C-alpha cells in the first residue's frame, strides 16, 4: 500500500526553498517565510477572531479556502510541523518492508531496518533529486532508478556510481535526509519540524501527549488499538479544500439527518455529544440497534478528529480512518483505511456490506463538500455563522488553525 499515489504539481515553500546544510538539515525556512505570500496570508488569517465566543463568532472567510498564498502558508505552518499520521504499522511489519507517500511537496519513505528499527527519510536521491521508490514493498536497499546511487535502509549512502574525479565530496555527507518517525497504536507518524529532528530518541508517551493530549486514554478505552485486522484502503479525490471536508466531519451530526438518511436510521441523533480536548475533538452517539451484534454501527459510535486532518471512526466491530491530504487550494485527497475486529475478519458478507454502506456515505459527503466549495467561491459568500449547540468541534478546529498560522 502507499499513502498517496496521485502526483502534486503545486510548488510551495518546501520545494522552492529546500536547503541542506552540513548537518543534513532540511528545515531552512527562516529566510523564506518572510516573502510576500506570507505577508498576504497573515492578513487573511487575522480576518478570523478566535476570541469571540461561538455564539457570536463568524466563521473564517472564504479566502481561507480559496487563496493560493494561504494554501502555501498553511502547508508550512500546519503540515510541516507537528506529528502527522502517514500510515500503519501493518505496512512495515517485517524487516525490509517499506511504504512511500507524499504530503504537500514532501516525498517520504518509511521502512523497517534489518534490526527492526523503523526509519523515515525524504524519498529523494541526493545526486540529482530523483525519487527513489514508489508505492510499497520489500527491499534490502534503496537504489536510485536514475543513476544507480544506492542507500541502506538506515539512510547511509552505500554507492555513488561513476564519480571518479569528483572533488570535495564525502560519501558520509550524502546520506538520505532523515525525518523523525514514531508510532502510536497502529499508526505511523512523521514530524518534519527541525527542532524534533535534533532529538535522538522519541518517547512514545511524549508523542501521545503532543499528538492526542489528555484524550489519549479515551482512544484505547474505545478500542483504537493494534488488535484490529486491516481490511483495505480506498482513496477519493475531492474537488474541495481539505478544510471543507474537515468542517463537514465536525458539524456535530448537523447534516446527518438531511444528507445521510441511511446512516441516520442507525444512530440515535438525540444522544449526540461533543467533547473538546487540546488538539482533539470527540463526537459520540448511541447506536440505533443494540440487539444486532453484526450491525456495522453497533451500540455506540465514536468519532474522533485529531488536528489537523485525521479522523478515526470506531463503531461496532468496525473502524475506519480518514486522512484529508491537501492537493491545492480547491482539491484534496481523502484516504480511507478500514479495520475490523479479529472475530469478523473472515466474515466476507459483513465486510462487503459494511464497505458498501460506507461507500454510500462517502459519495453523499463528496457531493456536499464539492457543492460547498463552489458556494465558497461564489461572490455571494464571504463568511458564515456557527450553530453553537452542534458545531463546537468545528469552531475548535478553526481556533487551532488560527493559533498555528499566526504564531
Tab-separated table of C-alpha atoms in Angstrom:
chain	number	residue	atom	x	y	z
A	1	UNK	CA	0.000	0.000	0.000
A	2	UNK	CA	1.016	3.613	-0.441
A	3	UNK	CA	-0.474	6.604	1.225
A	4	UNK	CA	-0.548	8.796	-1.850
A	5	UNK	CA	-0.443	7.734	-5.456
A	6	UNK	CA	-1.562	10.895	-7.205
A	7	UNK	CA	1.017	13.490	-8.348
A	8	UNK	CA	1.007	17.007	-6.940
A	9	UNK	CA	2.295	19.801	-9.146
A	10	UNK	CA	1.841	22.868	-6.949
A	11	UNK	CA	5.086	24.472	-5.744
A	12	UNK	CA	5.360	25.567	-2.133
A	13	UNK	CA	7.951	26.633	0.385
A	14	UNK	CA	9.444	23.186	0.836
A	15	UNK	CA	10.142	22.792	-2.862
A	16	UNK	CA	11.331	26.321	-3.651
A	17	UNK	CA	13.455	26.904	-0.549
A	18	UNK	CA	14.756	23.435	0.288
A	19	UNK	CA	18.322	23.636	1.584
A	20	UNK	CA	20.731	21.105	3.033
A	21	UNK	CA	23.468	22.312	5.342
A	22	UNK	CA	26.490	20.354	6.523
A	23	UNK	CA	24.346	18.642	9.148
A	24	UNK	CA	21.824	17.384	6.562
A	25	UNK	CA	19.217	19.752	7.982
A	26	UNK	CA	16.267	20.230	5.618
A	27	UNK	CA	14.277	22.778	7.594
A	28	UNK	CA	15.785	26.056	6.461
A	29	UNK	CA	12.760	28.254	6.109
A	30	UNK	CA	13.716	31.248	8.259
A	31	UNK	CA	14.787	33.386	5.317
A	32	UNK	CA	11.879	32.407	3.086
A	33	UNK	CA	8.797	32.668	5.282
A	34	UNK	CA	9.001	36.473	5.171
A	35	UNK	CA	8.218	36.571	1.450
A	36	UNK	CA	5.215	38.407	0.031
A	37	UNK	CA	2.778	35.496	0.084
A	38	UNK	CA	3.459	35.031	3.790
A	39	UNK	CA	2.572	38.660	4.482
A	40	UNK	CA	-0.649	38.322	2.496
A	41	UNK	CA	-1.548	35.073	4.243
A	42	UNK	CA	-1.043	36.633	7.684
A	43	UNK	CA	-3.545	39.318	6.745
A	44	UNK	CA	-6.077	36.664	5.726
A	45	UNK	CA	-5.540	34.726	8.960
A	46	UNK	CA	-6.447	37.787	11.039
A	47	UNK	CA	-9.845	38.034	9.371
A	48	UNK	CA	-10.952	35.342	11.839
A	49	UNK	CA	-11.087	36.132	15.558
A	50	UNK	CA	-10.858	33.064	17.829
A	51	UNK	CA	-11.507	35.138	20.949
A	52	UNK	CA	-15.126	35.768	20.018
A	53	UNK	CA	-17.355	33.124	21.672
A	54	UNK	CA	-19.044	30.698	19.338
A	55	UNK	CA	-22.473	32.252	19.950
A	56	UNK	CA	-21.262	35.487	18.348
A	57	UNK	CA	-18.418	34.186	16.189
A	58	UNK	CA	-18.178	34.492	12.431
A	59	UNK	CA	-16.571	31.631	10.505
A	60	UNK	CA	-13.221	32.059	8.720
A	61	UNK	CA	-13.520	33.960	5.437
A	62	UNK	CA	-13.839	32.232	2.098
A	63	UNK	CA	-10.215	33.171	1.317
A	64	UNK	CA	-9.074	30.527	3.841
A	65	UNK	CA	-10.495	28.000	1.373
A	66	UNK	CA	-9.541	29.553	-1.957
A	67	UNK	CA	-6.424	31.739	-1.769
A	68	UNK	CA	-3.230	30.147	-3.221
A	69	UNK	CA	-0.914	32.117	-0.907
A	70	UNK	CA	-2.897	30.992	2.122
A	71	UNK	CA	-2.641	27.379	0.948
A	72	UNK	CA	1.157	27.587	0.624
A	73	UNK	CA	1.374	29.255	4.028
A	74	UNK	CA	-0.680	26.596	5.808
A	75	UNK	CA	1.355	23.793	4.261
A	76	UNK	CA	4.404	25.202	6.006
A	77	UNK	CA	2.776	26.206	9.277
A	78	UNK	CA	0.316	23.332	9.715
A	79	UNK	CA	1.609	20.270	7.879
A	80	UNK	CA	5.376	20.663	8.076
A	81	UNK	CA	5.230	20.967	11.859
A	82	UNK	CA	3.974	18.532	14.483
A	83	UNK	CA	3.184	14.844	14.176
A	84	UNK	CA	1.353	13.784	11.028
A	85	UNK	CA	-0.158	10.302	10.539
A	86	UNK	CA	1.023	8.773	7.265
A	87	UNK	CA	0.409	5.021	7.531
A	88	UNK	CA	0.089	1.922	9.696
A	89	UNK	CA	2.489	-0.405	11.454
A	90	UNK	CA	0.956	-3.274	9.478
A	91	UNK	CA	2.538	-1.787	6.344
A	92	UNK	CA	6.023	-2.287	7.821
A	93	UNK	CA	5.511	-5.405	9.918
A	94	UNK	CA	8.711	-7.157	8.838
A	95	UNK	CA	12.322	-6.065	8.272
A	96	UNK	CA	12.870	-4.569	4.790
A	97	UNK	CA	9.190	-3.585	4.407
A	98	UNK	CA	8.664	-0.020	3.189
A	99	UNK	CA	5.955	2.343	2.015
A	100	UNK	CA	6.191	5.766	0.422
A	101	UNK	CA	3.922	8.772	0.179
A	102	UNK	CA	3.639	12.497	-0.247
A	103	UNK	CA	2.441	15.307	1.998
A	104	UNK	CA	2.340	18.713	0.352
A	105	UNK	CA	5.620	18.763	-1.544
A	106	UNK	CA	7.399	16.377	0.791
A	107	UNK	CA	8.099	12.952	-0.682
A	108	UNK	CA	8.819	10.425	2.067
A	109	UNK	CA	9.639	6.772	2.545
A	110	UNK	CA	9.158	4.787	5.754
A	111	UNK	CA	10.912	1.447	6.251
A	112	UNK	CA	11.820	-1.156	8.834
A	113	UNK	CA	15.543	-1.839	9.030
A	114	UNK	CA	17.034	-5.313	9.393
A	115	UNK	CA	17.431	-4.692	13.132
A	116	UNK	CA	13.700	-3.966	13.463
A	117	UNK	CA	14.059	-0.204	13.842
A	118	UNK	CA	11.597	1.990	11.941
A	119	UNK	CA	13.191	4.775	9.896
A	120	UNK	CA	11.899	7.525	7.619
A	121	UNK	CA	13.587	9.712	5.026
A	122	UNK	CA	12.886	12.189	2.289
A	123	UNK	CA	12.370	9.968	-0.741
A	124	UNK	CA	14.816	11.993	-2.815
A	125	UNK	CA	18.219	10.959	-4.177
A	126	UNK	CA	20.988	13.326	-3.084
A	127	UNK	CA	22.568	13.227	-6.557
A	128	UNK	CA	20.001	14.790	-8.903
A	129	UNK	CA	16.749	14.626	-6.881
A	130	UNK	CA	15.117	11.582	-8.466
A	131	UNK	CA	12.506	9.794	-6.407
A	132	UNK	CA	13.986	6.558	-5.120
A	133	UNK	CA	10.890	4.392	-4.736
A	134	UNK	CA	7.160	4.444	-5.367
A	135	UNK	CA	4.378	2.543	-3.688
A	136	UNK	CA	5.288	-0.064	-1.114
A	137	UNK	CA	7.084	-3.366	-0.951
A	138	UNK	CA	10.184	-5.083	0.338
A	139	UNK	CA	13.808	-4.158	-0.344
A	140	UNK	CA	17.288	-4.530	1.121
A	141	UNK	CA	18.350	-1.061	-0.064
A	142	UNK	CA	17.133	1.976	-1.982
A	143	UNK	CA	18.714	2.207	-5.444
A	144	UNK	CA	18.053	5.326	-7.458
A	145	UNK	CA	16.467	4.406	-10.820
A	146	UNK	CA	18.168	7.396	-12.453
A	147	UNK	CA	21.928	6.914	-11.887
A	148	UNK	CA	22.151	3.962	-9.535
A	149	UNK	CA	23.178	5.690	-6.308
A	150	UNK	CA	22.385	3.213	-3.553
A	151	UNK	CA	21.372	3.830	0.059
A	152	UNK	CA	20.989	1.478	3.001
A	153	UNK	CA	17.720	1.252	4.931
A	154	UNK	CA	19.449	3.372	7.573
A	155	UNK	CA	19.822	6.169	5.001
A	156	UNK	CA	23.602	5.876	4.521
A	157	UNK	CA	24.935	6.273	1.008
A	158	UNK	CA	26.486	2.909	0.110
A	159	UNK	CA	27.462	3.507	-3.508
A	160	UNK	CA	27.801	6.520	-5.777
A	161	UNK	CA	28.378	5.359	-9.343
A	162	UNK	CA	30.870	6.835	-11.823
A	163	UNK	CA	32.071	9.758	-9.694
A	164	UNK	CA	35.806	9.398	-10.349
A	165	UNK	CA	37.406	12.831	-10.462
A	166	UNK	CA	34.871	14.442	-8.122
A	167	UNK	CA	36.411	16.775	-5.536
A	168	UNK	CA	35.321	17.942	-2.079
A	169	UNK	CA	32.951	15.026	-1.765
A	170	UNK	CA	32.454	12.766	1.245
A	171	UNK	CA	30.117	9.809	0.988
A	172	UNK	CA	29.216	10.341	4.666
A	173	UNK	CA	27.732	13.753	3.882
A	174	UNK	CA	25.341	12.485	1.225
A	175	UNK	CA	23.053	10.100	3.050
A	176	UNK	CA	19.273	10.424	2.761
A	177	UNK	CA	17.773	13.338	4.659
A	178	UNK	CA	16.019	11.877	7.712
A	179	UNK	CA	12.522	12.547	9.008
A	180	UNK	CA	11.544	11.845	12.587
A	181	UNK	CA	9.195	8.854	12.829
A	182	UNK	CA	7.189	7.426	15.710
A	183	UNK	CA	4.297	5.028	16.244
A	184	UNK	CA	1.243	5.180	18.446
A	185	UNK	CA	-1.106	2.206	18.488
A	186	UNK	CA	-1.460	1.074	14.856
A	187	UNK	CA	-0.438	4.459	13.416
A	188	UNK	CA	2.872	5.590	11.913
A	189	UNK	CA	3.575	9.302	12.435
A	190	UNK	CA	6.109	11.669	10.863
A	191	UNK	CA	7.370	15.010	12.121
A	192	UNK	CA	9.293	17.279	9.755
A	193	UNK	CA	9.980	20.041	12.245
A	194	UNK	CA	13.681	20.855	12.534
A	195	UNK	CA	13.634	21.024	16.340
A	196	UNK	CA	12.312	17.478	16.684
A	197	UNK	CA	14.888	16.290	14.117
A	198	UNK	CA	17.705	17.110	16.516
A	199	UNK	CA	16.421	14.690	19.172
A	200	UNK	CA	17.997	11.244	19.150
A	201	UNK	CA	15.175	9.360	20.841
A	202	UNK	CA	11.437	9.886	20.620
A	203	UNK	CA	9.474	8.797	23.663
A	204	UNK	CA	6.111	7.208	22.841
A	205	UNK	CA	4.447	8.848	25.846
A	206	UNK	CA	5.656	12.248	24.681
A	207	UNK	CA	4.328	11.593	21.176
A	208	UNK	CA	0.945	10.590	22.589
A	209	UNK	CA	0.907	13.692	24.769
A	210	UNK	CA	1.783	16.008	21.897
A	211	UNK	CA	-0.496	14.365	19.326
A	212	UNK	CA	-3.504	13.405	21.451
A	213	UNK	CA	-3.078	15.404	24.654
A	214	UNK	CA	-5.255	14.395	27.587
A	215	UNK	CA	-7.586	12.421	25.303
A	216	UNK	CA	-5.070	9.616	24.575
A	217	UNK	CA	-6.546	7.164	27.077
A	218	UNK	CA	-10.004	7.504	25.554
A	219	UNK	CA	-8.776	6.027	22.285
A	220	UNK	CA	-7.576	2.841	23.963
A	221	UNK	CA	-10.760	2.617	26.021
A	222	UNK	CA	-12.819	2.833	22.824
A	223	UNK	CA	-10.980	0.043	21.017
A	224	UNK	CA	-8.489	2.018	18.930
A	225	UNK	CA	-5.538	-0.348	19.208
A	226	UNK	CA	-3.305	-2.841	17.414
A	227	UNK	CA	-5.661	-5.837	17.840
A	228	UNK	CA	-7.743	-4.857	14.816
A	229	UNK	CA	-7.259	-6.552	11.440
A	230	UNK	CA	-6.598	-4.394	8.414
A	231	UNK	CA	-9.182	-4.779	5.622
A	232	UNK	CA	-8.480	-2.394	2.737
A	233	UNK	CA	-7.899	1.158	1.534
A	234	UNK	CA	-9.998	3.450	-0.626
A	235	UNK	CA	-8.994	6.871	-1.937
A	236	UNK	CA	-11.179	9.755	-3.062
A	237	UNK	CA	-10.045	12.869	-4.929
A	238	UNK	CA	-12.491	15.604	-3.972
A	239	UNK	CA	-12.815	18.999	-5.647
A	240	UNK	CA	-12.754	20.974	-2.428
A	241	UNK	CA	-10.294	22.496	0.007
A	242	UNK	CA	-9.179	19.972	2.628
A	243	UNK	CA	-10.764	22.082	5.382
A	244	UNK	CA	-14.195	21.777	3.762
A	245	UNK	CA	-14.008	18.016	4.289
A	246	UNK	CA	-12.926	18.515	7.910
A	247	UNK	CA	-15.662	21.070	8.556
A	248	UNK	CA	-18.231	18.622	7.250
A	249	UNK	CA	-16.939	15.986	9.676
A	250	UNK	CA	-17.007	18.417	12.592
A	251	UNK	CA	-20.570	19.739	12.444
A	252	UNK	CA	-21.759	17.523	15.293
A	253	UNK	CA	-24.005	15.383	13.116
A	254	UNK	CA	-25.870	18.509	11.956
A	255	UNK	CA	-26.003	17.326	8.343
A	256	UNK	CA	-26.623	13.625	9.035
A	257	UNK	CA	-30.477	13.576	9.036
A	258	UNK	CA	-30.563	15.663	5.861
A	259	UNK	CA	-27.766	14.101	3.810
A	260	UNK	CA	-27.292	10.581	5.241
A	261	UNK	CA	-30.749	9.163	5.835
A	262	UNK	CA	-29.466	5.583	5.883
A	263	UNK	CA	-26.792	6.400	8.446
A	264	UNK	CA	-29.236	8.469	10.483
A	265	UNK	CA	-31.536	5.468	10.865
A	266	UNK	CA	-28.730	3.578	12.632
A	267	UNK	CA	-27.885	6.343	15.115
A	268	UNK	CA	-29.735	7.952	17.985
A	269	UNK	CA	-29.035	11.548	16.958
A	270	UNK	CA	-30.568	12.931	20.163
A	271	UNK	CA	-27.697	11.269	22.056
A	272	UNK	CA	-25.006	13.069	20.028
A	273	UNK	CA	-22.343	14.651	22.265
A	274	UNK	CA	-19.113	16.538	21.568
A	275	UNK	CA	-16.077	16.696	23.865
A	276	UNK	CA	-13.202	19.115	23.243
A	277	UNK	CA	-9.570	18.443	24.171
A	278	UNK	CA	-6.295	20.214	23.375
A	279	UNK	CA	-5.958	19.157	19.714
A	280	UNK	CA	-8.706	16.563	19.597
A	281	UNK	CA	-12.485	16.635	19.459
A	282	UNK	CA	-14.597	13.549	20.045
A	283	UNK	CA	-18.170	13.176	18.875
A	284	UNK	CA	-20.174	10.188	20.029
A	285	UNK	CA	-23.689	8.852	19.631
A	286	UNK	CA	-25.645	5.817	20.696
A	287	UNK	CA	-26.372	3.255	18.003
A	288	UNK	CA	-29.894	2.620	16.869
A	289	UNK	CA	-29.834	-1.172	17.188
A	290	UNK	CA	-28.143	-2.629	20.264
A	291	UNK	CA	-29.593	-6.075	19.689
A	292	UNK	CA	-27.865	-6.769	16.359
A	293	UNK	CA	-24.343	-7.955	17.058
A	294	UNK	CA	-23.371	-7.873	13.404
A	295	UNK	CA	-24.718	-4.381	12.844
A	296	UNK	CA	-21.937	-2.169	11.475
A	297	UNK	CA	-22.646	0.692	13.862
A	298	UNK	CA	-23.131	-1.405	16.993
A	299	UNK	CA	-24.369	0.160	20.227
A	300	UNK	CA	-22.142	3.247	20.160
A	301	UNK	CA	-20.311	5.333	17.577
A	302	UNK	CA	-17.027	7.080	18.447
A	303	UNK	CA	-15.877	9.792	16.025
A	304	UNK	CA	-12.518	11.385	16.833
A	305	UNK	CA	-10.881	14.262	14.991
A	306	UNK	CA	-7.138	14.733	15.553
A	307	UNK	CA	-5.875	18.099	14.422
A	308	UNK	CA	-5.182	18.987	11.706
A	309	UNK	CA	-6.605	16.381	9.284
A	310	UNK	CA	-7.027	12.873	10.740
A	311	UNK	CA	-10.309	11.196	11.683
A	312	UNK	CA	-10.880	7.909	13.495
A	313	UNK	CA	-14.320	6.289	13.430
A	314	UNK	CA	-14.889	3.345	15.769
A	315	UNK	CA	-18.262	1.634	15.899
A	316	UNK	CA	-19.406	-1.934	16.439
A	317	UNK	CA	-16.648	-4.318	15.276
A	318	UNK	CA	-15.526	-1.786	12.668
A	319	UNK	CA	-13.016	1.048	12.467
A	320	UNK	CA	-12.170	3.330	9.604
A	321	UNK	CA	-9.759	6.237	9.448
A	322	UNK	CA	-9.945	9.243	7.141
A	323	UNK	CA	-6.912	11.322	6.227
A	324	UNK	CA	-7.577	14.579	4.335
A	325	UNK	CA	-4.458	15.451	2.320
A	326	UNK	CA	-4.329	18.878	0.651
A	327	UNK	CA	-3.625	18.819	-3.089
A	328	UNK	CA	-4.219	22.509	-3.744
A	329	UNK	CA	-6.496	25.363	-2.702
A	330	UNK	CA	-9.558	23.598	-4.077
A	331	UNK	CA	-8.618	19.916	-4.189
A	332	UNK	CA	-7.823	17.224	-1.646
A	333	UNK	CA	-7.261	13.503	-1.430
A	334	UNK	CA	-9.120	11.665	1.319
A	335	UNK	CA	-7.640	8.287	2.216
A	336	UNK	CA	-9.938	5.781	3.935
A	337	UNK	CA	-8.435	2.753	5.691
A	338	UNK	CA	-10.716	0.058	7.090
A	339	UNK	CA	-10.178	-2.289	10.031
A	340	UNK	CA	-12.293	-4.954	11.713
A	341	UNK	CA	-12.159	-6.903	14.934
A	342	UNK	CA	-10.410	-10.258	14.569
A	343	UNK	CA	-13.601	-12.273	15.089
A	344	UNK	CA	-15.117	-10.674	11.958
A	345	UNK	CA	-12.086	-10.829	9.651
A	346	UNK	CA	-13.382	-13.904	7.795
A	347	UNK	CA	-16.998	-12.688	7.571
A	348	UNK	CA	-16.891	-11.612	3.928
A	349	UNK	CA	-20.598	-10.814	3.768
A	350	UNK	CA	-20.358	-8.440	6.739
A	351	UNK	CA	-17.234	-6.763	5.352
A	352	UNK	CA	-18.712	-6.293	1.880
A	353	UNK	CA	-21.950	-4.932	3.334
A	354	UNK	CA	-20.057	-2.547	5.612
A	355	UNK	CA	-17.872	-1.288	2.780
A	356	UNK	CA	-20.942	-0.719	0.599
A	357	UNK	CA	-22.647	1.242	3.396
A	358	UNK	CA	-19.506	3.320	3.897
A	359	UNK	CA	-19.160	3.978	0.171
A	360	UNK	CA	-22.730	5.322	0.053
A	361	UNK	CA	-21.986	7.766	2.875
A	362	UNK	CA	-18.748	8.904	1.200
A	363	UNK	CA	-20.498	9.609	-2.096
A	364	UNK	CA	-23.085	11.677	-0.222
A	365	UNK	CA	-20.347	13.606	1.577
A	366	UNK	CA	-18.395	14.218	-1.627
A	367	UNK	CA	-21.452	15.811	-3.236
A	368	UNK	CA	-21.903	18.019	-0.182
A	369	UNK	CA	-18.252	19.079	0.015
A	370	UNK	CA	-17.906	19.858	-3.673
A	371	UNK	CA	-21.135	21.872	-3.519
A	372	UNK	CA	-19.838	23.829	-0.536
A	373	UNK	CA	-16.555	24.601	-2.335
A	374	UNK	CA	-18.460	26.014	-5.296
A	375	UNK	CA	-20.556	28.101	-2.916
A	376	UNK	CA	-17.475	29.392	-1.085
A	377	UNK	CA	-16.073	30.589	-4.407
A	378	UNK	CA	-19.280	32.461	-5.206
A	379	UNK	CA	-19.254	36.270	-4.767
A	380	UNK	CA	-22.424	35.839	-2.728
A	381	UNK	CA	-20.493	34.262	0.178
A	382	UNK	CA	-17.800	35.681	2.409
A	383	UNK	CA	-18.323	34.347	5.942
A	384	UNK	CA	-20.923	32.306	7.800
A	385	UNK	CA	-22.046	31.584	11.361
A	386	UNK	CA	-21.890	28.616	13.741
A	387	UNK	CA	-24.773	26.623	15.210
A	388	UNK	CA	-23.490	26.853	18.831
A	389	UNK	CA	-25.055	23.671	20.173
A	390	UNK	CA	-23.688	21.352	17.499
A	391	UNK	CA	-20.699	22.977	15.755
A	392	UNK	CA	-18.368	23.339	18.756
A	393	UNK	CA	-15.810	20.942	17.245
A	394	UNK	CA	-15.722	22.932	14.003
A	395	UNK	CA	-15.130	26.179	15.897
A	396	UNK	CA	-12.369	24.485	17.901
A	397	UNK	CA	-10.721	23.357	14.631
A	398	UNK	CA	-10.747	26.897	13.266
A	399	UNK	CA	-9.280	28.288	16.500
A	400	UNK	CA	-6.452	25.719	16.382
A	401	UNK	CA	-5.725	26.679	12.787
A	402	UNK	CA	-5.583	30.332	13.725
A	403	UNK	CA	-3.119	29.654	16.543
A	404	UNK	CA	-0.979	27.506	14.238
A	405	UNK	CA	-0.941	30.080	11.460
A	406	UNK	CA	-0.479	33.267	13.462
A	407	UNK	CA	2.432	32.048	15.632
